[in-house]
Short mmCIF file of N, CA and C in Angstrom, two decimals:
data_model
loop_
_atom_site.label_atom_id
_atom_site.label_comp_id
_atom_site.label_asym_id
_atom_site.label_seq_id
_atom_site.Cartn_x
_atom_site.Cartn_y
_atom_site.Cartn_z
N MET A 22 -90.30 25.33 2.77
CA MET A 22 -89.52 25.58 1.57
C MET A 22 -89.13 27.05 1.54
N PRO A 23 -87.85 27.36 1.38
CA PRO A 23 -87.43 28.76 1.38
C PRO A 23 -87.93 29.50 0.14
N VAL A 24 -88.19 30.77 0.31
CA VAL A 24 -88.61 31.63 -0.79
C VAL A 24 -87.38 31.99 -1.61
N PRO A 25 -87.43 31.86 -2.95
CA PRO A 25 -86.27 32.21 -3.77
C PRO A 25 -85.90 33.68 -3.57
N HIS A 26 -84.61 33.95 -3.61
CA HIS A 26 -84.14 35.32 -3.44
C HIS A 26 -84.44 36.13 -4.71
N ARG A 27 -85.02 37.28 -4.50
CA ARG A 27 -85.25 38.22 -5.60
C ARG A 27 -84.62 39.55 -5.23
N PRO A 28 -84.03 40.21 -6.19
CA PRO A 28 -83.48 41.53 -5.87
C PRO A 28 -84.63 42.49 -5.55
N PRO A 29 -84.41 43.44 -4.68
CA PRO A 29 -85.47 44.40 -4.38
C PRO A 29 -85.81 45.20 -5.63
N PRO A 30 -87.06 45.69 -5.72
CA PRO A 30 -87.49 46.40 -6.93
C PRO A 30 -86.58 47.56 -7.30
N TYR A 31 -86.07 48.26 -6.29
CA TYR A 31 -85.24 49.42 -6.59
C TYR A 31 -83.91 49.05 -7.25
N ALA A 32 -83.53 47.77 -7.21
CA ALA A 32 -82.26 47.34 -7.82
C ALA A 32 -82.29 47.47 -9.34
N VAL A 33 -83.48 47.48 -9.94
CA VAL A 33 -83.56 47.60 -11.40
C VAL A 33 -83.83 49.03 -11.86
N TRP A 34 -84.00 49.95 -10.93
CA TRP A 34 -84.29 51.33 -11.31
C TRP A 34 -83.26 51.94 -12.25
N PRO A 35 -81.95 51.77 -12.01
CA PRO A 35 -81.00 52.38 -12.96
C PRO A 35 -81.23 51.90 -14.39
N THR A 36 -81.56 50.64 -14.57
CA THR A 36 -81.82 50.10 -15.90
C THR A 36 -83.07 50.74 -16.50
N LEU A 37 -84.11 50.85 -15.71
CA LEU A 37 -85.36 51.42 -16.21
C LEU A 37 -85.20 52.89 -16.56
N ARG A 38 -84.43 53.61 -15.78
CA ARG A 38 -84.25 55.04 -16.05
C ARG A 38 -83.51 55.26 -17.37
N ALA A 39 -82.76 54.26 -17.82
CA ALA A 39 -82.03 54.41 -19.08
C ALA A 39 -82.95 54.36 -20.29
N VAL A 40 -84.16 53.82 -20.12
CA VAL A 40 -85.12 53.75 -21.21
C VAL A 40 -85.83 55.09 -21.30
N THR A 41 -85.79 55.70 -22.47
CA THR A 41 -86.41 57.01 -22.63
C THR A 41 -87.89 56.86 -22.97
N THR A 42 -88.59 57.94 -22.84
CA THR A 42 -90.01 57.95 -23.18
C THR A 42 -90.21 57.62 -24.64
N SER A 43 -89.35 58.13 -25.51
CA SER A 43 -89.51 57.84 -26.95
C SER A 43 -89.21 56.37 -27.25
N ASP A 44 -88.24 55.77 -26.53
CA ASP A 44 -87.97 54.34 -26.70
C ASP A 44 -89.21 53.53 -26.33
N TYR A 45 -89.81 53.90 -25.22
CA TYR A 45 -90.99 53.17 -24.75
C TYR A 45 -92.15 53.33 -25.73
N ALA A 46 -92.33 54.55 -26.23
CA ALA A 46 -93.40 54.80 -27.20
C ALA A 46 -93.18 53.98 -28.47
N ALA A 47 -91.93 53.88 -28.91
CA ALA A 47 -91.63 53.08 -30.10
C ALA A 47 -91.89 51.60 -29.83
N TYR A 48 -91.54 51.16 -28.64
CA TYR A 48 -91.79 49.76 -28.25
C TYR A 48 -93.30 49.47 -28.28
N ILE A 49 -94.09 50.33 -27.67
CA ILE A 49 -95.54 50.15 -27.63
C ILE A 49 -96.11 50.18 -29.05
N ALA A 50 -95.65 51.11 -29.87
CA ALA A 50 -96.15 51.23 -31.24
C ALA A 50 -95.86 49.98 -32.07
N ALA A 51 -94.80 49.26 -31.72
CA ALA A 51 -94.43 48.06 -32.49
C ALA A 51 -95.15 46.80 -32.02
N LEU A 52 -95.88 46.88 -30.92
CA LEU A 52 -96.59 45.70 -30.42
C LEU A 52 -97.75 45.33 -31.34
N PRO A 53 -98.12 44.05 -31.39
CA PRO A 53 -99.28 43.65 -32.20
C PRO A 53 -100.55 44.33 -31.70
N ARG A 54 -101.47 44.54 -32.60
CA ARG A 54 -102.76 45.18 -32.27
C ARG A 54 -103.86 44.13 -32.20
N VAL A 55 -104.79 44.36 -31.29
CA VAL A 55 -105.99 43.53 -31.15
C VAL A 55 -107.16 44.48 -30.95
N LEU A 56 -108.23 44.30 -31.71
CA LEU A 56 -109.46 45.05 -31.50
C LEU A 56 -110.28 44.31 -30.46
N ALA A 57 -111.18 45.02 -29.80
CA ALA A 57 -112.01 44.38 -28.78
C ALA A 57 -113.42 44.94 -28.81
N GLY A 58 -114.39 44.05 -28.64
CA GLY A 58 -115.79 44.45 -28.62
C GLY A 58 -116.54 43.71 -27.53
N ALA A 59 -117.68 44.26 -27.15
CA ALA A 59 -118.50 43.65 -26.10
C ALA A 59 -119.97 43.81 -26.45
N ALA A 60 -120.77 42.81 -26.07
CA ALA A 60 -122.20 42.81 -26.38
C ALA A 60 -122.98 42.18 -25.24
N VAL A 61 -124.29 42.43 -25.25
CA VAL A 61 -125.18 41.79 -24.28
C VAL A 61 -126.15 40.88 -25.01
N LEU A 62 -126.39 39.73 -24.41
CA LEU A 62 -127.35 38.75 -24.92
C LEU A 62 -128.64 38.96 -24.15
N LEU A 63 -129.64 39.52 -24.83
CA LEU A 63 -130.94 39.83 -24.21
C LEU A 63 -132.00 38.89 -24.75
N ARG A 64 -132.90 38.46 -23.87
CA ARG A 64 -134.01 37.59 -24.27
C ARG A 64 -135.32 38.14 -23.74
N ASN A 65 -136.42 37.67 -24.36
CA ASN A 65 -137.73 38.00 -23.80
C ASN A 65 -138.19 36.85 -22.91
N ASP A 66 -139.42 36.95 -22.40
CA ASP A 66 -139.96 35.93 -21.49
C ASP A 66 -140.04 34.54 -22.12
N GLU A 67 -140.09 34.48 -23.44
CA GLU A 67 -140.21 33.19 -24.14
C GLU A 67 -138.85 32.66 -24.60
N GLY A 68 -137.78 33.36 -24.28
CA GLY A 68 -136.44 32.91 -24.66
C GLY A 68 -135.98 33.36 -26.03
N LEU A 69 -136.76 34.20 -26.70
CA LEU A 69 -136.33 34.73 -28.00
C LEU A 69 -135.20 35.73 -27.78
N VAL A 70 -134.25 35.75 -28.69
CA VAL A 70 -133.06 36.60 -28.56
C VAL A 70 -133.26 37.91 -29.31
N LEU A 71 -132.91 39.02 -28.66
CA LEU A 71 -133.02 40.33 -29.28
C LEU A 71 -131.81 40.57 -30.19
N LEU A 72 -132.08 40.84 -31.46
CA LEU A 72 -131.04 41.16 -32.44
C LEU A 72 -131.29 42.55 -32.99
N VAL A 73 -130.20 43.20 -33.40
CA VAL A 73 -130.29 44.51 -34.04
C VAL A 73 -129.71 44.42 -35.44
N GLU A 74 -130.27 45.24 -36.35
CA GLU A 74 -129.83 45.25 -37.74
C GLU A 74 -129.03 46.53 -38.01
N PRO A 75 -127.72 46.41 -38.17
CA PRO A 75 -126.91 47.61 -38.44
C PRO A 75 -127.09 48.10 -39.87
N ASN A 76 -126.85 49.40 -40.07
CA ASN A 76 -126.96 49.97 -41.41
C ASN A 76 -125.61 50.04 -42.12
N TYR A 77 -124.54 49.59 -41.48
CA TYR A 77 -123.19 49.73 -42.04
C TYR A 77 -122.56 48.40 -42.47
N ARG A 78 -123.29 47.30 -42.31
CA ARG A 78 -122.79 45.99 -42.76
C ARG A 78 -123.96 45.04 -42.91
N GLU A 79 -123.72 43.91 -43.55
CA GLU A 79 -124.77 42.91 -43.72
C GLU A 79 -124.95 42.10 -42.45
N GLY A 80 -126.10 41.49 -42.32
CA GLY A 80 -126.38 40.63 -41.18
C GLY A 80 -126.86 41.42 -39.97
N TRP A 81 -127.18 40.67 -38.95
CA TRP A 81 -127.69 41.21 -37.70
C TRP A 81 -126.66 40.97 -36.61
N GLY A 82 -126.92 41.48 -35.42
CA GLY A 82 -125.99 41.29 -34.31
C GLY A 82 -126.68 41.49 -32.98
N LEU A 83 -125.92 41.32 -31.93
CA LEU A 83 -126.38 41.64 -30.59
C LEU A 83 -126.11 43.12 -30.33
N PRO A 84 -126.86 43.75 -29.42
CA PRO A 84 -126.50 45.11 -29.03
C PRO A 84 -125.09 45.10 -28.43
N GLY A 85 -124.20 45.90 -29.01
CA GLY A 85 -122.82 45.93 -28.54
C GLY A 85 -121.95 46.68 -29.52
N GLY A 86 -120.66 46.72 -29.21
CA GLY A 86 -119.74 47.42 -30.10
C GLY A 86 -118.34 47.46 -29.55
N THR A 87 -117.58 48.42 -30.03
CA THR A 87 -116.17 48.54 -29.71
C THR A 87 -115.94 48.99 -28.27
N ILE A 88 -114.96 48.37 -27.64
CA ILE A 88 -114.54 48.79 -26.30
C ILE A 88 -113.62 49.98 -26.46
N GLU A 89 -113.93 51.07 -25.79
CA GLU A 89 -113.10 52.28 -25.86
C GLU A 89 -111.96 52.17 -24.85
N SER A 90 -111.06 51.23 -25.13
CA SER A 90 -109.97 50.93 -24.19
C SER A 90 -109.01 52.11 -24.02
N ASP A 91 -108.86 52.94 -25.04
CA ASP A 91 -107.98 54.11 -24.91
C ASP A 91 -108.50 55.08 -23.85
N LEU A 92 -109.79 54.98 -23.55
CA LEU A 92 -110.40 55.84 -22.53
C LEU A 92 -110.50 55.12 -21.19
N GLY A 93 -109.94 53.91 -21.11
CA GLY A 93 -109.97 53.16 -19.86
C GLY A 93 -111.22 52.32 -19.66
N GLU A 94 -112.03 52.19 -20.70
CA GLU A 94 -113.27 51.43 -20.59
C GLU A 94 -112.99 49.93 -20.53
N THR A 95 -113.71 49.22 -19.68
CA THR A 95 -113.60 47.77 -19.57
C THR A 95 -114.63 47.12 -20.50
N PRO A 96 -114.48 45.82 -20.79
CA PRO A 96 -115.48 45.14 -21.62
C PRO A 96 -116.90 45.24 -21.04
N ARG A 97 -117.03 45.06 -19.74
CA ARG A 97 -118.35 45.13 -19.09
C ARG A 97 -118.95 46.53 -19.24
N GLN A 98 -118.14 47.56 -19.03
CA GLN A 98 -118.62 48.93 -19.19
C GLN A 98 -119.04 49.20 -20.63
N ALA A 99 -118.26 48.67 -21.57
CA ALA A 99 -118.58 48.87 -22.99
C ALA A 99 -119.90 48.21 -23.36
N ALA A 100 -120.13 47.00 -22.86
CA ALA A 100 -121.39 46.31 -23.15
C ALA A 100 -122.58 47.14 -22.66
N ARG A 101 -122.45 47.69 -21.46
CA ARG A 101 -123.53 48.50 -20.89
C ARG A 101 -123.72 49.79 -21.70
N ARG A 102 -122.61 50.47 -22.01
CA ARG A 102 -122.69 51.72 -22.77
C ARG A 102 -123.29 51.49 -24.15
N GLU A 103 -122.82 50.44 -24.83
CA GLU A 103 -123.31 50.16 -26.18
C GLU A 103 -124.80 49.82 -26.19
N ALA A 104 -125.27 49.06 -25.19
CA ALA A 104 -126.70 48.76 -25.11
C ALA A 104 -127.50 50.05 -24.93
N ALA A 105 -127.01 50.94 -24.08
CA ALA A 105 -127.71 52.22 -23.86
C ALA A 105 -127.72 53.05 -25.14
N GLU A 106 -126.59 53.09 -25.85
CA GLU A 106 -126.51 53.87 -27.08
C GLU A 106 -127.37 53.27 -28.18
N GLU A 107 -127.30 51.97 -28.35
CA GLU A 107 -127.94 51.33 -29.51
C GLU A 107 -129.43 51.10 -29.34
N ILE A 108 -129.88 50.72 -28.15
CA ILE A 108 -131.30 50.41 -27.97
C ILE A 108 -131.97 51.25 -26.89
N GLY A 109 -131.23 52.16 -26.29
CA GLY A 109 -131.82 53.07 -25.32
C GLY A 109 -132.16 52.46 -23.98
N LEU A 110 -131.59 51.30 -23.66
CA LEU A 110 -131.86 50.64 -22.38
C LEU A 110 -130.59 50.56 -21.55
N ASP A 111 -130.72 50.88 -20.26
CA ASP A 111 -129.61 50.70 -19.34
C ASP A 111 -129.66 49.27 -18.85
N VAL A 112 -128.76 48.45 -19.36
CA VAL A 112 -128.73 47.02 -19.05
C VAL A 112 -127.48 46.74 -18.23
N GLU A 113 -127.65 46.23 -17.04
CA GLU A 113 -126.51 45.83 -16.20
C GLU A 113 -126.04 44.46 -16.69
N PRO A 114 -124.85 44.38 -17.30
CA PRO A 114 -124.38 43.07 -17.77
C PRO A 114 -124.22 42.09 -16.61
N GLY A 115 -124.69 40.88 -16.84
CA GLY A 115 -124.55 39.81 -15.86
C GLY A 115 -123.29 39.02 -16.12
N ALA A 116 -123.42 37.71 -16.06
CA ALA A 116 -122.28 36.81 -16.21
C ALA A 116 -121.64 36.94 -17.59
N LEU A 117 -120.33 36.82 -17.62
CA LEU A 117 -119.61 36.74 -18.89
C LEU A 117 -119.84 35.35 -19.46
N LEU A 118 -120.50 35.27 -20.62
CA LEU A 118 -120.87 33.98 -21.20
C LEU A 118 -119.83 33.45 -22.18
N ALA A 119 -119.22 34.33 -22.96
CA ALA A 119 -118.28 33.87 -23.99
C ALA A 119 -117.22 34.91 -24.25
N VAL A 120 -116.01 34.42 -24.56
CA VAL A 120 -114.91 35.24 -25.06
C VAL A 120 -114.45 34.57 -26.34
N ASP A 121 -114.46 35.32 -27.43
CA ASP A 121 -114.18 34.77 -28.75
C ASP A 121 -113.00 35.51 -29.39
N TRP A 122 -111.99 34.75 -29.81
CA TRP A 122 -110.84 35.28 -30.55
C TRP A 122 -111.17 35.12 -32.03
N VAL A 123 -111.29 36.24 -32.75
CA VAL A 123 -111.72 36.20 -34.14
C VAL A 123 -110.63 36.79 -35.04
N PRO A 124 -109.79 35.90 -35.64
CA PRO A 124 -108.78 36.40 -36.57
C PRO A 124 -109.45 36.96 -37.82
N GLY A 125 -108.76 37.83 -38.53
CA GLY A 125 -109.35 38.38 -39.74
C GLY A 125 -108.30 38.75 -40.76
N GLU A 126 -108.73 38.90 -41.98
CA GLU A 126 -107.83 39.34 -43.05
C GLU A 126 -108.03 40.84 -43.25
N GLY A 127 -106.93 41.55 -43.35
CA GLY A 127 -107.01 42.98 -43.59
C GLY A 127 -107.34 43.79 -42.36
N ARG A 128 -107.37 43.16 -41.20
CA ARG A 128 -107.62 43.87 -39.95
C ARG A 128 -106.98 43.06 -38.82
N PRO A 129 -106.74 43.72 -37.69
CA PRO A 129 -106.23 42.96 -36.54
C PRO A 129 -107.29 41.97 -36.04
N PRO A 130 -106.88 40.97 -35.27
CA PRO A 130 -107.87 40.07 -34.68
C PRO A 130 -108.76 40.84 -33.70
N ILE A 131 -109.92 40.26 -33.44
CA ILE A 131 -110.89 40.85 -32.51
C ILE A 131 -111.09 39.90 -31.34
N THR A 132 -111.12 40.45 -30.14
CA THR A 132 -111.56 39.70 -28.98
C THR A 132 -112.97 40.19 -28.67
N ALA A 133 -113.94 39.27 -28.72
CA ALA A 133 -115.35 39.63 -28.52
C ALA A 133 -115.86 39.03 -27.22
N TYR A 134 -116.44 39.87 -26.38
CA TYR A 134 -117.00 39.46 -25.09
C TYR A 134 -118.52 39.48 -25.19
N VAL A 135 -119.17 38.42 -24.69
CA VAL A 135 -120.64 38.38 -24.67
C VAL A 135 -121.08 38.19 -23.22
N TYR A 136 -121.92 39.13 -22.75
CA TYR A 136 -122.44 39.09 -21.39
C TYR A 136 -123.92 38.75 -21.40
N ASP A 137 -124.38 38.13 -20.33
CA ASP A 137 -125.80 37.90 -20.14
C ASP A 137 -126.46 39.24 -19.85
N GLY A 138 -127.39 39.63 -20.70
CA GLY A 138 -128.11 40.88 -20.50
C GLY A 138 -129.44 40.70 -19.79
N GLY A 139 -129.81 39.44 -19.55
CA GLY A 139 -131.04 39.17 -18.82
C GLY A 139 -132.26 39.05 -19.72
N VAL A 140 -133.40 39.03 -19.06
CA VAL A 140 -134.70 38.87 -19.73
C VAL A 140 -135.43 40.20 -19.68
N LEU A 141 -135.93 40.63 -20.83
CA LEU A 141 -136.69 41.87 -20.93
C LEU A 141 -138.18 41.57 -20.96
N THR A 142 -138.94 42.26 -20.14
CA THR A 142 -140.39 42.11 -20.13
C THR A 142 -140.97 42.79 -21.37
N GLU A 143 -142.23 42.49 -21.67
CA GLU A 143 -142.90 43.15 -22.80
C GLU A 143 -142.89 44.66 -22.62
N GLU A 144 -143.11 45.12 -21.39
CA GLU A 144 -143.12 46.55 -21.12
C GLU A 144 -141.77 47.19 -21.43
N ARG A 145 -140.70 46.51 -21.04
CA ARG A 145 -139.35 47.04 -21.29
C ARG A 145 -139.02 47.00 -22.78
N LEU A 146 -139.44 45.96 -23.48
CA LEU A 146 -139.21 45.89 -24.92
C LEU A 146 -139.86 47.06 -25.65
N LYS A 147 -141.01 47.50 -25.15
CA LYS A 147 -141.72 48.62 -25.78
C LYS A 147 -140.97 49.94 -25.64
N THR A 148 -140.01 50.00 -24.72
CA THR A 148 -139.26 51.25 -24.51
C THR A 148 -137.96 51.31 -25.33
N ILE A 149 -137.71 50.30 -26.15
CA ILE A 149 -136.49 50.31 -26.98
C ILE A 149 -136.54 51.49 -27.94
N ARG A 150 -135.43 52.23 -27.98
CA ARG A 150 -135.27 53.35 -28.90
C ARG A 150 -133.95 53.14 -29.63
N LEU A 151 -134.03 52.90 -30.93
CA LEU A 151 -132.84 52.58 -31.71
C LEU A 151 -131.97 53.81 -31.98
N GLN A 152 -130.67 53.58 -32.03
CA GLN A 152 -129.71 54.59 -32.45
C GLN A 152 -129.77 54.65 -33.97
N GLU A 153 -130.49 55.62 -34.49
CA GLU A 153 -130.77 55.69 -35.92
C GLU A 153 -129.53 55.87 -36.78
N GLU A 154 -128.45 56.42 -36.21
CA GLU A 154 -127.22 56.61 -36.98
C GLU A 154 -126.57 55.28 -37.33
N GLU A 155 -126.86 54.21 -36.56
CA GLU A 155 -126.21 52.92 -36.77
C GLU A 155 -127.15 51.76 -37.05
N LEU A 156 -128.40 51.86 -36.62
CA LEU A 156 -129.30 50.71 -36.67
C LEU A 156 -130.55 50.99 -37.48
N LEU A 157 -130.99 49.94 -38.20
CA LEU A 157 -132.22 50.02 -38.99
C LEU A 157 -133.43 49.50 -38.23
N SER A 158 -133.24 48.39 -37.50
CA SER A 158 -134.37 47.76 -36.82
C SER A 158 -133.88 46.79 -35.76
N TRP A 159 -134.84 46.23 -35.03
CA TRP A 159 -134.55 45.17 -34.07
C TRP A 159 -135.65 44.13 -34.17
N ARG A 160 -135.36 42.94 -33.70
CA ARG A 160 -136.36 41.87 -33.71
C ARG A 160 -135.98 40.83 -32.68
N LEU A 161 -136.96 40.00 -32.33
CA LEU A 161 -136.75 38.85 -31.45
C LEU A 161 -136.71 37.60 -32.31
N VAL A 162 -135.71 36.75 -32.08
CA VAL A 162 -135.47 35.60 -32.95
C VAL A 162 -135.34 34.34 -32.10
N ALA A 163 -136.00 33.27 -32.55
CA ALA A 163 -135.89 31.97 -31.89
C ALA A 163 -134.50 31.39 -32.11
N ARG A 164 -134.05 30.60 -31.17
CA ARG A 164 -132.72 30.00 -31.24
C ARG A 164 -132.48 29.29 -32.58
N GLU A 165 -133.44 28.52 -33.03
CA GLU A 165 -133.24 27.75 -34.26
C GLU A 165 -133.12 28.63 -35.50
N ASP A 166 -133.57 29.88 -35.41
CA ASP A 166 -133.48 30.80 -36.55
C ASP A 166 -132.25 31.70 -36.51
N LEU A 167 -131.51 31.69 -35.42
CA LEU A 167 -130.36 32.59 -35.28
C LEU A 167 -129.34 32.46 -36.42
N PRO A 168 -129.00 31.23 -36.89
CA PRO A 168 -128.01 31.13 -37.97
C PRO A 168 -128.41 31.86 -39.26
N ARG A 169 -129.70 32.08 -39.48
CA ARG A 169 -130.14 32.82 -40.68
C ARG A 169 -129.83 34.32 -40.57
N PHE A 170 -129.74 34.81 -39.35
CA PHE A 170 -129.55 36.25 -39.13
C PHE A 170 -128.11 36.62 -38.77
N LEU A 171 -127.42 35.72 -38.08
CA LEU A 171 -126.08 36.01 -37.57
C LEU A 171 -125.04 35.33 -38.45
N LEU A 172 -124.25 36.13 -39.15
CA LEU A 172 -123.30 35.61 -40.13
C LEU A 172 -122.00 35.14 -39.47
N GLY A 173 -121.40 34.13 -40.07
CA GLY A 173 -120.07 33.67 -39.68
C GLY A 173 -119.92 33.27 -38.23
N SER A 174 -118.79 33.68 -37.66
CA SER A 174 -118.48 33.28 -36.29
C SER A 174 -119.45 33.87 -35.28
N LEU A 175 -120.10 34.97 -35.62
CA LEU A 175 -121.06 35.58 -34.69
C LEU A 175 -122.19 34.62 -34.36
N GLY A 176 -122.70 33.92 -35.35
CA GLY A 176 -123.77 32.95 -35.10
C GLY A 176 -123.33 31.85 -34.15
N HIS A 177 -122.13 31.31 -34.38
CA HIS A 177 -121.60 30.28 -33.48
C HIS A 177 -121.40 30.84 -32.08
N ARG A 178 -120.88 32.08 -32.00
CA ARG A 178 -120.62 32.71 -30.70
C ARG A 178 -121.90 32.86 -29.89
N VAL A 179 -122.96 33.33 -30.52
CA VAL A 179 -124.22 33.53 -29.81
C VAL A 179 -124.82 32.20 -29.37
N LEU A 180 -124.76 31.19 -30.23
CA LEU A 180 -125.26 29.86 -29.84
C LEU A 180 -124.44 29.29 -28.68
N ALA A 181 -123.12 29.47 -28.71
CA ALA A 181 -122.27 28.99 -27.61
C ALA A 181 -122.58 29.75 -26.32
N ALA A 182 -122.85 31.04 -26.42
CA ALA A 182 -123.21 31.83 -25.24
C ALA A 182 -124.54 31.36 -24.67
N LEU A 183 -125.51 31.08 -25.54
CA LEU A 183 -126.80 30.54 -25.08
C LEU A 183 -126.61 29.19 -24.39
N ASP A 184 -125.77 28.33 -24.97
CA ASP A 184 -125.49 27.02 -24.36
C ASP A 184 -124.89 27.20 -22.97
N ALA A 185 -123.92 28.11 -22.84
CA ALA A 185 -123.27 28.35 -21.55
C ALA A 185 -124.28 28.88 -20.53
N LEU A 186 -125.17 29.75 -20.99
CA LEU A 186 -126.19 30.30 -20.11
C LEU A 186 -127.15 29.22 -19.63
N GLU A 187 -127.64 28.42 -20.56
CA GLU A 187 -128.61 27.37 -20.23
C GLU A 187 -128.01 26.27 -19.38
N ALA A 188 -126.75 25.91 -19.63
CA ALA A 188 -126.10 24.83 -18.89
C ALA A 188 -125.50 25.31 -17.57
N GLY A 189 -125.32 26.63 -17.45
CA GLY A 189 -124.70 27.16 -16.24
C GLY A 189 -123.25 26.76 -16.09
N THR A 190 -122.56 26.58 -17.21
CA THR A 190 -121.18 26.09 -17.18
C THR A 190 -120.14 27.18 -17.01
N GLY A 191 -120.54 28.42 -17.01
CA GLY A 191 -119.58 29.51 -16.92
C GLY A 191 -119.15 29.97 -18.30
N THR A 192 -118.15 30.81 -18.33
CA THR A 192 -117.66 31.40 -19.57
C THR A 192 -117.07 30.35 -20.49
N VAL A 193 -117.41 30.46 -21.78
CA VAL A 193 -116.85 29.56 -22.78
C VAL A 193 -115.81 30.32 -23.60
N GLU A 194 -114.67 29.67 -23.82
CA GLU A 194 -113.61 30.23 -24.66
C GLU A 194 -113.81 29.74 -26.09
N LEU A 195 -113.74 30.68 -27.04
CA LEU A 195 -113.98 30.34 -28.44
C LEU A 195 -112.89 30.91 -29.34
N VAL A 196 -112.73 30.30 -30.49
CA VAL A 196 -111.89 30.83 -31.57
C VAL A 196 -112.75 30.77 -32.82
N ASN A 197 -113.05 31.95 -33.37
CA ASN A 197 -113.96 32.04 -34.52
C ASN A 197 -115.31 31.42 -34.22
N GLY A 198 -115.77 31.58 -33.00
CA GLY A 198 -117.09 31.10 -32.60
C GLY A 198 -117.16 29.65 -32.19
N LEU A 199 -116.04 28.94 -32.26
CA LEU A 199 -116.03 27.50 -31.94
C LEU A 199 -115.04 27.22 -30.82
N PRO A 200 -115.23 26.11 -30.09
CA PRO A 200 -114.25 25.75 -29.05
C PRO A 200 -112.86 25.60 -29.67
N PRO A 201 -111.83 26.08 -28.98
CA PRO A 201 -110.47 25.99 -29.55
C PRO A 201 -110.00 24.56 -29.67
N VAL A 202 -109.18 24.33 -30.70
CA VAL A 202 -108.57 23.02 -30.90
C VAL A 202 -107.17 23.09 -30.30
N SER A 203 -106.87 22.16 -29.43
CA SER A 203 -105.55 22.18 -28.76
C SER A 203 -104.44 21.78 -29.69
#
């Protein structure tokens, strides 16, 4: 089968040169915005999930936070950096367990990435040092108790990530913490 004819890349250069830097900046500024965050799912030897309690909002969460995409940070790098900042542990993120599209009112939607952070030994748990500017405490929580601590779509997201981890099914796509409806 013949390959369709395409003009060489340089054939469009005159058109591209006509676009000014300010035109491009205006175009980029008019694009929709999406926030992005990344977290690690950490467990102990018994399968309890490590949660952190932030001081700036209600509920608990996984160690994680905003992806500094303006600085070129990737979701995986952000998950590692945030774990180091929030709990003082250098955690190499493993498999990507979940990607969640979370629409919101009064803010742009959020894309949330959850990575497998692995299992922490008792010795490693003892070395946790909280980022006092953002966190009040941490605790280990059984799966069945997670909905009491994790509000809204976050609770569904963490349970879906645990399911993906346990089943070995790979990354799960979510919308507001639930499988998308076609």
